XYZ file of C-alpha atoms in Angstrom:
476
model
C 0.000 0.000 0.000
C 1.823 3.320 -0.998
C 0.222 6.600 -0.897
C 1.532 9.966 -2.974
C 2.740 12.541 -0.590
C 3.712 15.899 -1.135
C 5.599 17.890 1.021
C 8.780 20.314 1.513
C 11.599 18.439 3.662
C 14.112 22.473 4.319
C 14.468 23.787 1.424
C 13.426 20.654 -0.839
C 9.716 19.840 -2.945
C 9.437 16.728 -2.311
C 6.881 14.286 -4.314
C 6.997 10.835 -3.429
C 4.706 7.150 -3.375
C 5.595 5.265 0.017
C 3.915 3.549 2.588
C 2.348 5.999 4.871
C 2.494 4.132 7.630
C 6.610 4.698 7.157
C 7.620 6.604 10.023
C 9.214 10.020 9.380
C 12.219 9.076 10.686
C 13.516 6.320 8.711
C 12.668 8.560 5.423
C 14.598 10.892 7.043
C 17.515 8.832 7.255
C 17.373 6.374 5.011
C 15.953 7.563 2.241
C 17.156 11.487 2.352
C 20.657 10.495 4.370
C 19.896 13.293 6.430
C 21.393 11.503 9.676
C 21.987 14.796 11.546
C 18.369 14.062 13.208
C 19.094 10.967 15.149
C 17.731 7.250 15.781
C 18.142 6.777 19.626
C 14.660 5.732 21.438
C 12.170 5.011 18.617
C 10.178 5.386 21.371
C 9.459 9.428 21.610
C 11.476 9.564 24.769
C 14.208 11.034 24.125
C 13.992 13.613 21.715
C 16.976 13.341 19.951
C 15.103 12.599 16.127
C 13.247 15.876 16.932
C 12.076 17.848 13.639
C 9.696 21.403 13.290
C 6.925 20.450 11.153
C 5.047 23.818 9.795
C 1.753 23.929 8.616
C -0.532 26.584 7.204
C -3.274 27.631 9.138
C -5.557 30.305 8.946
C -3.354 32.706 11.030
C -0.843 31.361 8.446
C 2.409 29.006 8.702
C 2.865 27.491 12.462
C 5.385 25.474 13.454
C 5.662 22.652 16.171
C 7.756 19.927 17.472
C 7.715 16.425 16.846
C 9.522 13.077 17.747
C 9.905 12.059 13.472
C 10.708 8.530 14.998
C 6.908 7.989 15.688
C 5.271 9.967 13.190
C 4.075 8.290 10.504
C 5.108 10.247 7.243
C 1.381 10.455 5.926
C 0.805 12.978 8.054
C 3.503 15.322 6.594
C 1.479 15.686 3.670
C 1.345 19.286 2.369
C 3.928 20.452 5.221
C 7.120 21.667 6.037
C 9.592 19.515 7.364
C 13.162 20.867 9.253
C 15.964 18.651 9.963
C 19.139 19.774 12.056
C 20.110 20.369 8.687
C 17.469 22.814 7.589
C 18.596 25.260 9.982
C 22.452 24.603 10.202
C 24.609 27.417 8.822
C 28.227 27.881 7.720
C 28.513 29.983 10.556
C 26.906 29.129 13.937
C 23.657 30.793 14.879
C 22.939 32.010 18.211
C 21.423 28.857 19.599
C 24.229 26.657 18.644
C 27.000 29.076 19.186
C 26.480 29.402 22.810
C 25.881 25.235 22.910
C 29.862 25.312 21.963
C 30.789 28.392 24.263
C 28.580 26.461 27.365
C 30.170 22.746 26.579
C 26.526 22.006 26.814
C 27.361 19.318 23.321
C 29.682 16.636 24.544
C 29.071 13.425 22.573
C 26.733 15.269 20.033
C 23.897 12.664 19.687
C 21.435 14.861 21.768
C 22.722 17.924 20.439
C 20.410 18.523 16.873
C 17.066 18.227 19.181
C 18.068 20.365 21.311
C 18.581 22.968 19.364
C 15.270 22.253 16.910
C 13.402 22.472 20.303
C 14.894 25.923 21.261
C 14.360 26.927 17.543
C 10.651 25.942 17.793
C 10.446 27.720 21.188
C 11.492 30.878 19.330
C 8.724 30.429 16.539
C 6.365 30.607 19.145
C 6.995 32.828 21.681
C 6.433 36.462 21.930
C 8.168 36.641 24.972
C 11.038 34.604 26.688
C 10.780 32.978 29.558
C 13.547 31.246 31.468
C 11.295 28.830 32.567
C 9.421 28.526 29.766
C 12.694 27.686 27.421
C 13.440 25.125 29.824
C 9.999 23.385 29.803
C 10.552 23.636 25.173
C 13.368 21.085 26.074
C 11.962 19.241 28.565
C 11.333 16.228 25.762
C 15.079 16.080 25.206
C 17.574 14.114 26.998
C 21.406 14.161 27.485
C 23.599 11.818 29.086
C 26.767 13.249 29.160
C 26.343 16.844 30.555
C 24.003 16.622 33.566
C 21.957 19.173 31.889
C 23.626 22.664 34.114
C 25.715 23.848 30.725
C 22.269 23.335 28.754
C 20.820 25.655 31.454
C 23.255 28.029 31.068
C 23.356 28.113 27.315
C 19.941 28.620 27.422
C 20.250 31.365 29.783
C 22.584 33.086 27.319
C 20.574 32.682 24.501
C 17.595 34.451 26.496
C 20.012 37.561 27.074
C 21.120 37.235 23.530
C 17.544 37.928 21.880
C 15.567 41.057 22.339
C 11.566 40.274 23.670
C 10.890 43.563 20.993
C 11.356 41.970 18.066
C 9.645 38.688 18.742
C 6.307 40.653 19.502
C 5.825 41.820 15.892
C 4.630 40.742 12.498
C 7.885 40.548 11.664
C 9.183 38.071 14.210
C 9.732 35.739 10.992
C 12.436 38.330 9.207
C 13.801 38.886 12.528
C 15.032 35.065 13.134
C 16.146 35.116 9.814
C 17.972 38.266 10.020
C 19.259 37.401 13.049
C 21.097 34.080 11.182
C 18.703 31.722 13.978
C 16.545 30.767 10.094
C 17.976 30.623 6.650
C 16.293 32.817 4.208
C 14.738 30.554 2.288
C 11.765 30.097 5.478
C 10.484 33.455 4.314
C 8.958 31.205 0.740
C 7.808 28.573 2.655
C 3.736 29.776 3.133
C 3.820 30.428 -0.426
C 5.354 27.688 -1.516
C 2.875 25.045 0.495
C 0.131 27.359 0.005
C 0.629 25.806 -4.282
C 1.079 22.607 -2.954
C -1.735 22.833 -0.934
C -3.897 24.295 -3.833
C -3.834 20.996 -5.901
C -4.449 18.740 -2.616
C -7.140 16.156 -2.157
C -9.176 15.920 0.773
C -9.153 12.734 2.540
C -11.326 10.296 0.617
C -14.512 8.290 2.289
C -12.946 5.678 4.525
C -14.724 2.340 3.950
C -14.085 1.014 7.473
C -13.356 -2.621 7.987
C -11.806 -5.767 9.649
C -8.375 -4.840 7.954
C -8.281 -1.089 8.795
C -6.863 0.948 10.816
C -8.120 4.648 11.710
C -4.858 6.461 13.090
C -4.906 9.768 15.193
C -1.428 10.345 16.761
C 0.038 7.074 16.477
C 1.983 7.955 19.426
C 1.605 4.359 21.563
C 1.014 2.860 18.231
C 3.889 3.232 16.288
C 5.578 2.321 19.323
C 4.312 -0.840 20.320
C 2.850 -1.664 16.069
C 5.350 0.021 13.966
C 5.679 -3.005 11.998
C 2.196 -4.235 11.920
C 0.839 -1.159 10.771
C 2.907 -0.947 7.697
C 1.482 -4.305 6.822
C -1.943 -2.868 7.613
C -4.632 -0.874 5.783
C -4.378 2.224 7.393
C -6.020 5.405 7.636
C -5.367 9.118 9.257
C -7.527 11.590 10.552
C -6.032 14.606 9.446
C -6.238 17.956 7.463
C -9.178 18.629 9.434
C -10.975 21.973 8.597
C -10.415 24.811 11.104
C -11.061 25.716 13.738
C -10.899 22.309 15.313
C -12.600 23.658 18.653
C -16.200 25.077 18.555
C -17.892 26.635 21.909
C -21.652 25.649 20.547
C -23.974 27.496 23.419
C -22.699 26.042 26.824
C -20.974 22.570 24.705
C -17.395 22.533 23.810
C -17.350 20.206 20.828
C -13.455 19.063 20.457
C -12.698 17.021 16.807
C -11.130 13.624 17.538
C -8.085 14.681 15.859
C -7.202 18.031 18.141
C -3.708 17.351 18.991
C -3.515 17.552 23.311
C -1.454 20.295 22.609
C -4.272 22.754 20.900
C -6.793 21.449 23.382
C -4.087 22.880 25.851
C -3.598 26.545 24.315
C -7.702 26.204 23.419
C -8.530 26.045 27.600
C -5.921 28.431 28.437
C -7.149 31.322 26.260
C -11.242 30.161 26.453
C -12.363 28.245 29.296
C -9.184 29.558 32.002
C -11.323 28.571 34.808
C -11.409 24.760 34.018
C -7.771 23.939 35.402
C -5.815 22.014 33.162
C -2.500 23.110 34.559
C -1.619 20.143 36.468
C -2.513 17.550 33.642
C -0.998 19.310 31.139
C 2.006 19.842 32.844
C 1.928 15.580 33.500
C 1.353 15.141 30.424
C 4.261 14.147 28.096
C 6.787 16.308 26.776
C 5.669 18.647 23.765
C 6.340 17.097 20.698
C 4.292 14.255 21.696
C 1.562 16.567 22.966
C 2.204 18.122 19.787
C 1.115 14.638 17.830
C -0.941 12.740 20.220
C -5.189 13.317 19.602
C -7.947 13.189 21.982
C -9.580 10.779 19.635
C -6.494 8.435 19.773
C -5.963 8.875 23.482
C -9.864 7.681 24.399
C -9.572 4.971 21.647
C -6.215 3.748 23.052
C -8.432 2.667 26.392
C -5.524 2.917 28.814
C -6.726 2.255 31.993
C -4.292 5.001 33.266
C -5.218 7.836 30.546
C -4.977 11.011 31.869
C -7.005 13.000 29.601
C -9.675 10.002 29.699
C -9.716 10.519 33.555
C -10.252 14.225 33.117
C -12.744 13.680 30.576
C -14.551 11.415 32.380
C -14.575 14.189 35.458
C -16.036 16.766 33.171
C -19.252 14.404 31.896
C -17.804 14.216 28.130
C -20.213 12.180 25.450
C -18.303 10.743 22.272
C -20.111 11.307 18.697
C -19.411 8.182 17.108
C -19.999 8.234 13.096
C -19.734 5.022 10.321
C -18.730 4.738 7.071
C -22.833 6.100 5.965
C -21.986 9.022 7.815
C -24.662 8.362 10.539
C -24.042 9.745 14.101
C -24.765 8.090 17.617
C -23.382 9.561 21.189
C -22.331 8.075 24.119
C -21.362 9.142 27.250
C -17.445 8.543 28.536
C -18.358 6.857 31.440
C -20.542 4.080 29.568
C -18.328 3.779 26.853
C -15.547 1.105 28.612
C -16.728 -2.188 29.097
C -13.281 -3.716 30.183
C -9.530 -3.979 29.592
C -9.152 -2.010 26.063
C -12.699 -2.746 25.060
C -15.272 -0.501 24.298
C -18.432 0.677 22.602
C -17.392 1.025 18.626
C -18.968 -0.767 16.022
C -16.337 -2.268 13.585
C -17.722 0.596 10.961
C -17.180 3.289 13.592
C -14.744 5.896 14.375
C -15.043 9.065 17.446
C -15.503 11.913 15.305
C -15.707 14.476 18.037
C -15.779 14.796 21.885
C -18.341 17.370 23.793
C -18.113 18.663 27.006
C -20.544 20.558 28.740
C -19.074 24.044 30.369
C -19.420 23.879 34.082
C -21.721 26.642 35.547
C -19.668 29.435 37.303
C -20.081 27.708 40.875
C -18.474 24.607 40.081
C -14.605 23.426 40.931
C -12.341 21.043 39.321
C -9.069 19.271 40.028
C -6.549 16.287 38.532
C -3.873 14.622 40.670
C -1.611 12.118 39.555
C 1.406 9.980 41.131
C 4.053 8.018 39.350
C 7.417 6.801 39.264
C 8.880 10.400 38.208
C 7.376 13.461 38.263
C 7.212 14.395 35.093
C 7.149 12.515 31.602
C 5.846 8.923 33.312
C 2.573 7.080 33.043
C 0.313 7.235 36.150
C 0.776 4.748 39.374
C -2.690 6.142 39.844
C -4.471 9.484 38.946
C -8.205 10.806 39.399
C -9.598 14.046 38.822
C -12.802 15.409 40.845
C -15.307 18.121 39.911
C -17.878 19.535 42.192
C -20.686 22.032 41.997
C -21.567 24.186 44.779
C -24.660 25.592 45.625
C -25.309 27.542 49.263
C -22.112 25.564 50.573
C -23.487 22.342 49.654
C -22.363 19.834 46.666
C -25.284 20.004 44.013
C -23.264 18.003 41.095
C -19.917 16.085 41.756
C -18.261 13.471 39.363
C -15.141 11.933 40.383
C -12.877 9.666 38.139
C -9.958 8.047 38.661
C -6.914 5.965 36.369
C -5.006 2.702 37.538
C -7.075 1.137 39.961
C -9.659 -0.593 37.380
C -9.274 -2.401 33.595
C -10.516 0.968 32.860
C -10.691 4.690 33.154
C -13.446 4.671 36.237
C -16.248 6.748 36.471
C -17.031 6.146 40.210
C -20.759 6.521 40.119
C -21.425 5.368 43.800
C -18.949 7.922 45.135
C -19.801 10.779 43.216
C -23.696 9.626 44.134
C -22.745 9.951 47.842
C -21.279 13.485 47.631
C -24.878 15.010 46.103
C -26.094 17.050 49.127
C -23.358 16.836 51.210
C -21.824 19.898 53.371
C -17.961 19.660 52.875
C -16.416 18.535 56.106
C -13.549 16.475 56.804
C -15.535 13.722 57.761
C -17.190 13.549 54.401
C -14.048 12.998 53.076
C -13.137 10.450 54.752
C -16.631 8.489 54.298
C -16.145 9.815 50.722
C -12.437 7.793 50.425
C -13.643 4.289 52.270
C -16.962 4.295 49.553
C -14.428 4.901 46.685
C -12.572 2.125 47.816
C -15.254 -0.685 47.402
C -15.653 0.843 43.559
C -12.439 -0.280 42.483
C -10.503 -4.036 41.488
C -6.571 -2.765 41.571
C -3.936 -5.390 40.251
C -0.456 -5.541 41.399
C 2.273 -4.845 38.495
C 5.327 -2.397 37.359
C 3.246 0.228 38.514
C 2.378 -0.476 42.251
C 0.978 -3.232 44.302
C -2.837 -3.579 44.657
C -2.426 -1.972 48.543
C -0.835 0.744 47.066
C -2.696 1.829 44.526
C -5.722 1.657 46.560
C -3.671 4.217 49.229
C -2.686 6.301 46.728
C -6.830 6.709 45.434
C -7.630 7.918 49.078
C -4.659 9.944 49.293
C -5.067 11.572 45.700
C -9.217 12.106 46.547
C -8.444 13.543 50.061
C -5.848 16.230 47.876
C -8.824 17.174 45.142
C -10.797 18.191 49.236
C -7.459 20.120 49.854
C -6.954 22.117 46.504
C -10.838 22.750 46.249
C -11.330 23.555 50.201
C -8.316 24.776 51.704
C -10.350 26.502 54.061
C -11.927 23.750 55.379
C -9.889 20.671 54.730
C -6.535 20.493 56.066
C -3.466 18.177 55.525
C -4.575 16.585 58.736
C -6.423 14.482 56.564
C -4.285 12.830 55.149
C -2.859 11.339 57.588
């Protein structure tokens, strides 16, 4: 099965039939012997085969970050593609000049996604942040220097760069001028706005035992590379924009929203439904950059943390077939057990909806796991409440790890209807959450555990909502 994809890899049309299950990197590589981007992980863990993938848009070209060694090449179709070698310059450019000065490059192999990361972090920003710069990297790892010299390069490269010219309409010229982009980025829109112009939209898909609908690919193409370039496979992309709709008091969120827009989407429009803490869990940036809602929910993890969240928030699922007919179903009735769930073998999420909470209501996610950051969940549950005359009027409470599935838990959040918040409630609220769930014992925990960590994590959604009221004295 080879498909005909067009696309610009730097400063290169390229027009080409291949499988498009073929993961980005190995073209890269093998086919283009452009081995400054680097074959480390195949995993998306460590960043090192990180590329900028630019797409137009209708604020025009945006760039992101992705791991190439999980992205299936399909879905560079009518893009811009930048290698390590797209941006590298006889002369060294800010970014990789103060690399050398800082030692922060010792045995190299990290090096070229480090400094695509920072590159894509200048794209981006209008303002630099320390902090921020940091977090652009945080998918990258490097052996060899203990990470301080990166630090410091980074903090030279901040002094380096004036704010001013990054908050223009000429941020663009200024990177180039600057030597950080060659001058050939200033054709790219153009240039992919013709190959765009003779593009076809994504035909029918005809749905059926051989097929596979792809969002992401991000656990995929890790565990499946192989099988799915034997496979029939289909993406979900090229979506018409805006991806995000606010229809009356319904968010309606197309499968293939990347976690990453959903992200920026919440921050700008719906600020007072936290995301900050699951976000911030949530994988590094290029893969929030690749992986979908629709491919997260599908993917059935019994540890998804935007599934949990989801669940938390009362999300439905429109489900649509190969006729084009529609059916919903709600989150918490769609999992009937370990990775199976309510979709007909025609069928394929075409959107998620979420109600918007009333102004009175409060919501929290909490999550434990090996590491802090960039790990799957030991356990993790979000919680959100509605409060009326200091009493709970609506509560749902979810929670990852401690079931085959993402659990709803319908008797606890039943319990909390009516309820003053006390500490005693939350207490009788943690030992009724406890006979809801059927932990296992694996890599992740043992059963005991697990089943501490759910009070422990439900007692903390009390603390963040109520700090008033409910102390740390109750966790204990």
């Amino acid at each position: 099965m080879e498909s005909e994809i067009n696309f610009i890899l730097n400063n290169q049309e390229i027009k080409t039939k291949i499988n498009p299950s073929t993961v980005l990197l190995d073209y890269i590589r093998k086919d283009k012997k452009l081995t400054g981007t680097k074959e480390v992980c195949k995993e998306g863990d460590c960043g090192a085969c990180t590329v900028l993938l630019g797409e137009l848009t209708k604020v025009g070209l945006k760039y992101k970050t992705i791991n190439s060694c999980i992205f299936p090449i399909q879905n560079v179709d009518g893009k811009h593609v930048v290698t390590i070698e797209g941006i590298n310059q006889e002369n060294l450019n800010i970014i990789q000049h103060e690399f050398v000065n800082q030692g922060a490059s010792q045995c190299g192999f990290c090096t070229p996604g480090f400094i695509i990361s920072l590159t894509g972090y200048l794209l981006n920003s209008e303002k630099l942040e320390y902090d921020e710069m940091i977090n652009s990297v945080a998918g990258n790892i490097c052996r060899c220097t203990g990470y301080n010299s990166i630090k410091k390069s980074i903090e030279k490269i901040k002094l380096n760069i004036n704010d001013i010219n990054l908050q223009n309409n000429n941020k663009l010229a200024y990177l180039i001028k600057s030597n950080i982009l060659p001058k050939y980025f200033s054709e790219i829109e153009q240039r992919l706005n013709l190959i765009n112009s003779t593009k076809v939209d994504n035909p029918e898909f005809h749905k059926n035992i051989h097929s596979v609908f792809i969002g992401g690919g991000t656990d995929l193409f890790v565990q499946k590379a192989e099988e799915m370039c034997k496979s029939n496979v289909h993406f979900i992309y090229n979506i018409p924009q805006p991806k995000i709709l606010i229809n009356d008091s319904v968010i309606i969120i197309h499968s293939s929203t990347t976690i990453e827009e959903l992200k920026d989407f919440f921050e700008k429009n719906i600020p007072n439904i936290n995301f900050n803490t699951l976000f911030k869990l949530f994988a590094s940036k290029p893969i929030r950059n690749s992986a979908t809602i629709g491919g997260n929910i599908v993917n059935a993890s019994p540890i998804g943390d935007m599934s949990v969240a989801l669940l938390s928030l009362n999300a439905k699922l429109i489900l649509k077939n190969s006729k084009k007919e529609t059916r919903k179903v709600n989150l918490d009735k769609f999992y009937f057990d370990y990775k199976k769930y309510d979709l007909n073998s025609d069928e394929i999420i075409d959107s998620v909806s979420i109600p918007i909470p009333n102004s009175n209501f409060l919501f929290n996610f909490e999550k434990v796991s090996k590491r802090n950051h960039l790990d799957i969940a030991s356990v993790n549950s979000s919680m959100l409440l509605e409060i009326i005359d200091n009493k709970i009027a609506g509560a749902r409470l979810a929670a990852g790890g401690v079931a085959p599935i993402p659990l709803y838990f319908r008797n606890t959040s039943e319990f909390l209807i009516n309820k003053e918040i006390s500490m005693e409630l939350v207490k009788e609220s943690v030992e009724i959450a406890k006979s809801e769930i059927s932990p296992i014992s694996d890599i992740r925990g043992s059963k005991d555990y697990k089943t501490l960590l759910l009070g422990q994590l439900i007692k903390a959604h009390f603390i963040e909502m109520f700090p008033q009221i409910i102390n740390h004295e109750v966790l204990i």
